[in-house]
Every structure is written in C-alpha cells, then in structure tokens.
XYZ file of C-alpha atoms in Angstrom:
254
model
C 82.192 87.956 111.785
C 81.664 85.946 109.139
C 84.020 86.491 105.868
C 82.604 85.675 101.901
C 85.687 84.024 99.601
C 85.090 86.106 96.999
C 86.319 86.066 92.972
C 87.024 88.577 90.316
C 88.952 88.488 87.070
C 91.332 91.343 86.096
C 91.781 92.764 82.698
C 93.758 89.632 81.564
C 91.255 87.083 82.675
C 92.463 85.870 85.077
C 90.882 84.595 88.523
C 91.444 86.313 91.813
C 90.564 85.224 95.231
C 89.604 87.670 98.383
C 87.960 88.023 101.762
C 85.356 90.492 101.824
C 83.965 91.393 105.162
C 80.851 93.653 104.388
C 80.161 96.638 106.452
C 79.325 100.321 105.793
C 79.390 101.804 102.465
C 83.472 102.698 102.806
C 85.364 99.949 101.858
C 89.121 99.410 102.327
C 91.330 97.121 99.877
C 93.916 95.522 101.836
C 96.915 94.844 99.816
C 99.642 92.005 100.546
C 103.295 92.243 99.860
C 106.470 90.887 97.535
C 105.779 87.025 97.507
C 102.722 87.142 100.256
C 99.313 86.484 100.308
C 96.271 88.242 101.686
C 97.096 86.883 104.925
C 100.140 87.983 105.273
C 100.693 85.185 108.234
C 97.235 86.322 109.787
C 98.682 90.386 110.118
C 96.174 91.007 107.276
C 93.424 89.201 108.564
C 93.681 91.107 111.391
C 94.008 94.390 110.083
C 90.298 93.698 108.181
C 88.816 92.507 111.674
C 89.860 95.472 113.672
C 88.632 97.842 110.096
C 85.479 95.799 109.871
C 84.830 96.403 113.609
C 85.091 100.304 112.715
C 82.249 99.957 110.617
C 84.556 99.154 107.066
C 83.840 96.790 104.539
C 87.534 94.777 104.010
C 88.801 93.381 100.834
C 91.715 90.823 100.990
C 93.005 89.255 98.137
C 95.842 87.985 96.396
C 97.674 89.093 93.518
C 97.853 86.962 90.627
C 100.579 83.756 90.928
C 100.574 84.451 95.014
C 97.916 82.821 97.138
C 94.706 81.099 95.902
C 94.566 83.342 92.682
C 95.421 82.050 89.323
C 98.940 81.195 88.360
C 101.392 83.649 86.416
C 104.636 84.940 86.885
C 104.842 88.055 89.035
C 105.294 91.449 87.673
C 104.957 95.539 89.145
C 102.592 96.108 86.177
C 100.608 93.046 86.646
C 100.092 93.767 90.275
C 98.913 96.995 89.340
C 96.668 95.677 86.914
C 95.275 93.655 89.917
C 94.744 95.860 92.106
C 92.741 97.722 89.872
C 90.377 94.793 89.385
C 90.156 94.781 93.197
C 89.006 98.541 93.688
C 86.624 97.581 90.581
C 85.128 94.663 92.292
C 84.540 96.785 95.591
C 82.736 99.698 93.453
C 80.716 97.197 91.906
C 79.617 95.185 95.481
C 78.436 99.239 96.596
C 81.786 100.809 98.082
C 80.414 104.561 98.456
C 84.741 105.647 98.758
C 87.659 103.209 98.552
C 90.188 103.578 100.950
C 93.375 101.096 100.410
C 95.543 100.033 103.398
C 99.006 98.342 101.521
C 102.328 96.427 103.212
C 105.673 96.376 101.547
C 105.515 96.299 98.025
C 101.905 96.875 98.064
C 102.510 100.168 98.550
C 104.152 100.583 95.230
C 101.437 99.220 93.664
C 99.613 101.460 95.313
C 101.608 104.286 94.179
C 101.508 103.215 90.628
C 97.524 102.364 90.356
C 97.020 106.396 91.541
C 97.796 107.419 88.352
C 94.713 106.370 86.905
C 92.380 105.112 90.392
C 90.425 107.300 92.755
C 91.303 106.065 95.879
C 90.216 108.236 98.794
C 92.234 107.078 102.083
C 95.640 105.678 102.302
C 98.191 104.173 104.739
C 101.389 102.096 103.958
C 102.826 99.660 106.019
C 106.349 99.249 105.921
C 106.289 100.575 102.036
C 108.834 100.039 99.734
C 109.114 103.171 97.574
C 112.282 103.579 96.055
C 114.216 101.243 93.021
C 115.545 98.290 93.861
C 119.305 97.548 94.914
C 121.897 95.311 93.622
C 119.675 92.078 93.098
C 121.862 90.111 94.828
C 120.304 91.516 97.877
C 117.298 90.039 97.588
C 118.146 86.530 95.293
C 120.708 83.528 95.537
C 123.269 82.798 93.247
C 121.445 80.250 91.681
C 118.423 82.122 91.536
C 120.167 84.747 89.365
C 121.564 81.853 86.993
C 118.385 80.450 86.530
C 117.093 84.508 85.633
C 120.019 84.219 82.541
C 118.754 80.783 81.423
C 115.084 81.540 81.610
C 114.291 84.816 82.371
C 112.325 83.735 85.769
C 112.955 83.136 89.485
C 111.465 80.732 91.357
C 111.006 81.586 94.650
C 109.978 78.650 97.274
C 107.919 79.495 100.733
C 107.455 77.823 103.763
C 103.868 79.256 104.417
C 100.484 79.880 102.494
C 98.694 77.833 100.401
C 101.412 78.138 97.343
C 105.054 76.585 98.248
C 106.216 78.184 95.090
C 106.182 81.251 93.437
C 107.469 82.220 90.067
C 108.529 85.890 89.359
C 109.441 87.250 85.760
C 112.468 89.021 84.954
C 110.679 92.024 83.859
C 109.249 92.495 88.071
C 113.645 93.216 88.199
C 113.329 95.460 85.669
C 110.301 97.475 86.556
C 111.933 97.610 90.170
C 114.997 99.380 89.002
C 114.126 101.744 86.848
C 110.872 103.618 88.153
C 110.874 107.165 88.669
C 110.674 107.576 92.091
C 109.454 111.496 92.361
C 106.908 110.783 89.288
C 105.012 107.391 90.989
C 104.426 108.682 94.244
C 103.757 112.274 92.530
C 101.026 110.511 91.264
C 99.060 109.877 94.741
C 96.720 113.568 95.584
C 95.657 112.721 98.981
C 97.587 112.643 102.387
C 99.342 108.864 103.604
C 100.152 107.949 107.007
C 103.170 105.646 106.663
C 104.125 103.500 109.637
C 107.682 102.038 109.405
C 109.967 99.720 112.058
C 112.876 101.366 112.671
C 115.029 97.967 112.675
C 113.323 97.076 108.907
C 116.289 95.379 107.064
C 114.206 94.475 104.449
C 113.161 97.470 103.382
C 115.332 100.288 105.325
C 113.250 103.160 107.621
C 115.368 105.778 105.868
C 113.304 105.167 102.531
C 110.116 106.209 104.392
C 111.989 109.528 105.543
C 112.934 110.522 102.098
C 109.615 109.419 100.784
C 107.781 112.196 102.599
C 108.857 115.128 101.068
C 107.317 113.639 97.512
C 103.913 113.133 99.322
C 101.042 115.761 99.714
C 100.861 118.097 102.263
C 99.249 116.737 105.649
C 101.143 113.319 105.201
C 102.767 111.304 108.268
C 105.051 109.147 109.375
C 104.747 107.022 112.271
C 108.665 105.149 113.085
C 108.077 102.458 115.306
C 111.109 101.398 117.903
C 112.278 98.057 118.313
C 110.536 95.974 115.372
C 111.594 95.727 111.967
C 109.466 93.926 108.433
C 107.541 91.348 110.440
C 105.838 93.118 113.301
C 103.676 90.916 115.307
C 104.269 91.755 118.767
C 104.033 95.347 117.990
C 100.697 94.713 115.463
C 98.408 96.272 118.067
C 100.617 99.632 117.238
C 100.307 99.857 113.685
C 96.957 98.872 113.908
C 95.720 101.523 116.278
C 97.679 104.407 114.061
C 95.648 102.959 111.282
C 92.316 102.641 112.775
C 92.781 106.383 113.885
C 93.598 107.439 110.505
C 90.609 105.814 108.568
C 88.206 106.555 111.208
C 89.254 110.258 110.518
C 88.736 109.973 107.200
C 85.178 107.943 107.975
C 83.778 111.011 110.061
C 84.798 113.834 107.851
C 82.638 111.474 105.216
C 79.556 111.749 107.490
C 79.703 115.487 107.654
C-alpha cells in the first residue's frame, strides 16, 4: 500500500498534513488525540491499513500545532475547525459518505463538528466526553504558573516529529465548561465506543454514562486488562471496528 502526504488549509489558513490511502468511494477520517499526531505511535497507521484493506479510503492527519501541520496553540474550537477542513478535503478528493474513526479527545471533536458536519459512520476509541477535572490532574505545578503568566502551556514529548507543543488557556476553558448532554446530543447516528477498562487517563465509567446521551442502536465494547495505550490488545479494537464500518459499507451497497 502505498500512502500520498497530503495538504489542506482550514478556515484560518493554515497548513495541514495527512495520509490518505485511496480506496472505494467511503472514506474514513481518522482523528488523533490530546497532544498526538496522526500516528498516534503507529496505532493510527494501523487502524487506516486494516480500513484500507476493507476497501476504505483513510485520512490521517494532524491537527494544527501537533504533528507536521502548521504551528498554533491548541484549542477544542480550533480542532473542530480542523477537522472540518479534513471531512472537506475528503469530499473534495470523491468520498461518496464520510465515516470518522476518533481516539481520546478526538472524539470530542468529533462530537462538537456534528453540529454542523454530515458524517455517516462513527466509532470512538477511548473517548473523552465529559468536562475536564481539577487541572492539576492533567498539568505540573509549573505548568499552571506559566498558564497565570502567559496564558499558555507548553507541553514537551518524547515522540513524533514535534518535541513541543503549545496549548492555549482557552483549550482549559472550553474543556470545563461544555455541555455535556447538548455536544453529544448533537451526533444523529449510532457510535460503537470501545473503552479499556484500566483507562486512568480517561476513566471507563465516562463511556458508561455517555451512552444514554447517544442514539438508539449505540454500543459499547469494555475491553479487560488494558487501559489509554492499547497495543497488545490493538488487534481487539481493531476487529470491533472493522466489523462496525464494514456494516455500515454493505448496508451502502444495498
């Protein structure tokens, strides 16, 4: 299989930077998490291979100031604003239906670009769907000083093509006050959601309570023994996942 680096700009002109894999006329958007990439350590890349070998177009990319994309300071809304470029860019390479497969904080993306985006098949990976604790959770000390002095966090990594990522105060802010019941109100179609019941990152009991706000015919796949990175049980999520889309692939054809 041979993959095409792709481009696209979003709405603020900025450059983004994918995978495509071209197959049949269904394309799914594969969307990275809080701080990743479209790689997501190679998960990603994997998840397109095994899709492509269905008979899907993939599209990887990253979000704006993550990966090989164009630097900015992170934000919910700017993600969003991404992601719409990316189911844009799909249409306009001949995606017949869009379906989106999302990880982590993808998935509220996800959640938020439904508002306004067909999308036609959906699964979520280890989603984060509801506000975000006490920040001192997820940042150090001196992270949160630097947030009073300047109103961004830097946040280093030890993998990827970007050691350092810088996320705007406002991401905190969007993360804490969203209405839970009205975002994911906003998706119309059914989700499968596959969760690790050891996630300490983002806790398996947010994907229980999550399901009563999706649409009917909805599931939710807990998977024992793994929590937020997943790699020796991969083949699982990806087989739930390949089942669900090649569902939704079929009942296309008919």
């Amino acid at each position: 299989m041979t993959d095409e680096r792709v481009t696209f700009s979003n709405a603020r002109g900025l450059t983004l930077v994918g995978d495509l894999r071209t197959g049949g006329p269904d394309t799914i958007v594969i969307v990275h998490g809080f701080t990743g990439d479209r790689h997501e350590e190679g998960r990603l890349d994997r998840a397109a291979e095994a899709l492509h070998a269905d008979g899907f177009t993939t599209l990887n990319f990253d979000f704006a100031g993550s990966g090989e994309s164009d630097d900015v300071p992170i934000t919910l809304s700017g993600e969003a604003e991404d992601l719409r470029a990316a189911l844009g860019f799909a249409r306009e390479r001949g995606a017949k239906r869009v379906g989106i497969l999302a990880f982590s904080l993808g998935a509220l993306v996800t959640a938020h670009v439904c508002a306004t985006e067909p999308v036609d098949a959906i699964v979520f990976w280890s989603p984060v769907s509801a506000p975000m604790p006490d920040p001192t959770v997820w940042y150090s000390r001196e992270q949160l000083e630097e947030l009073e002095r300047t109103h961004f966090i830097t946040w280093g990594k030890d993998t990827g093509p970007r050691r350092q990522l810088v996320i705007d105060g406002r991401h905190l802010d969007e993360r804490r006050s969203f209405d839970r019941a009205a975002v994911i109100g906003a998706i119309k179609i059914p989700v499968l959601v596959l969760h690790g019941m050891r996630d300490e990152i983002v806790p398996c009991d947010d994907s229980r309570t999550l399901m009563p706000l999706l649409p009917n015919g909805s599931r939710l796949k807990v998977v024992r023994g793994i929590g937020h990175v997943y790699d020796k049980r991969l083949p699982t999520f990806l087989r739930h996942t390949r089942r669900w889309f090649r569902a939704w692939q079929d009942a296309g054809r008919r």
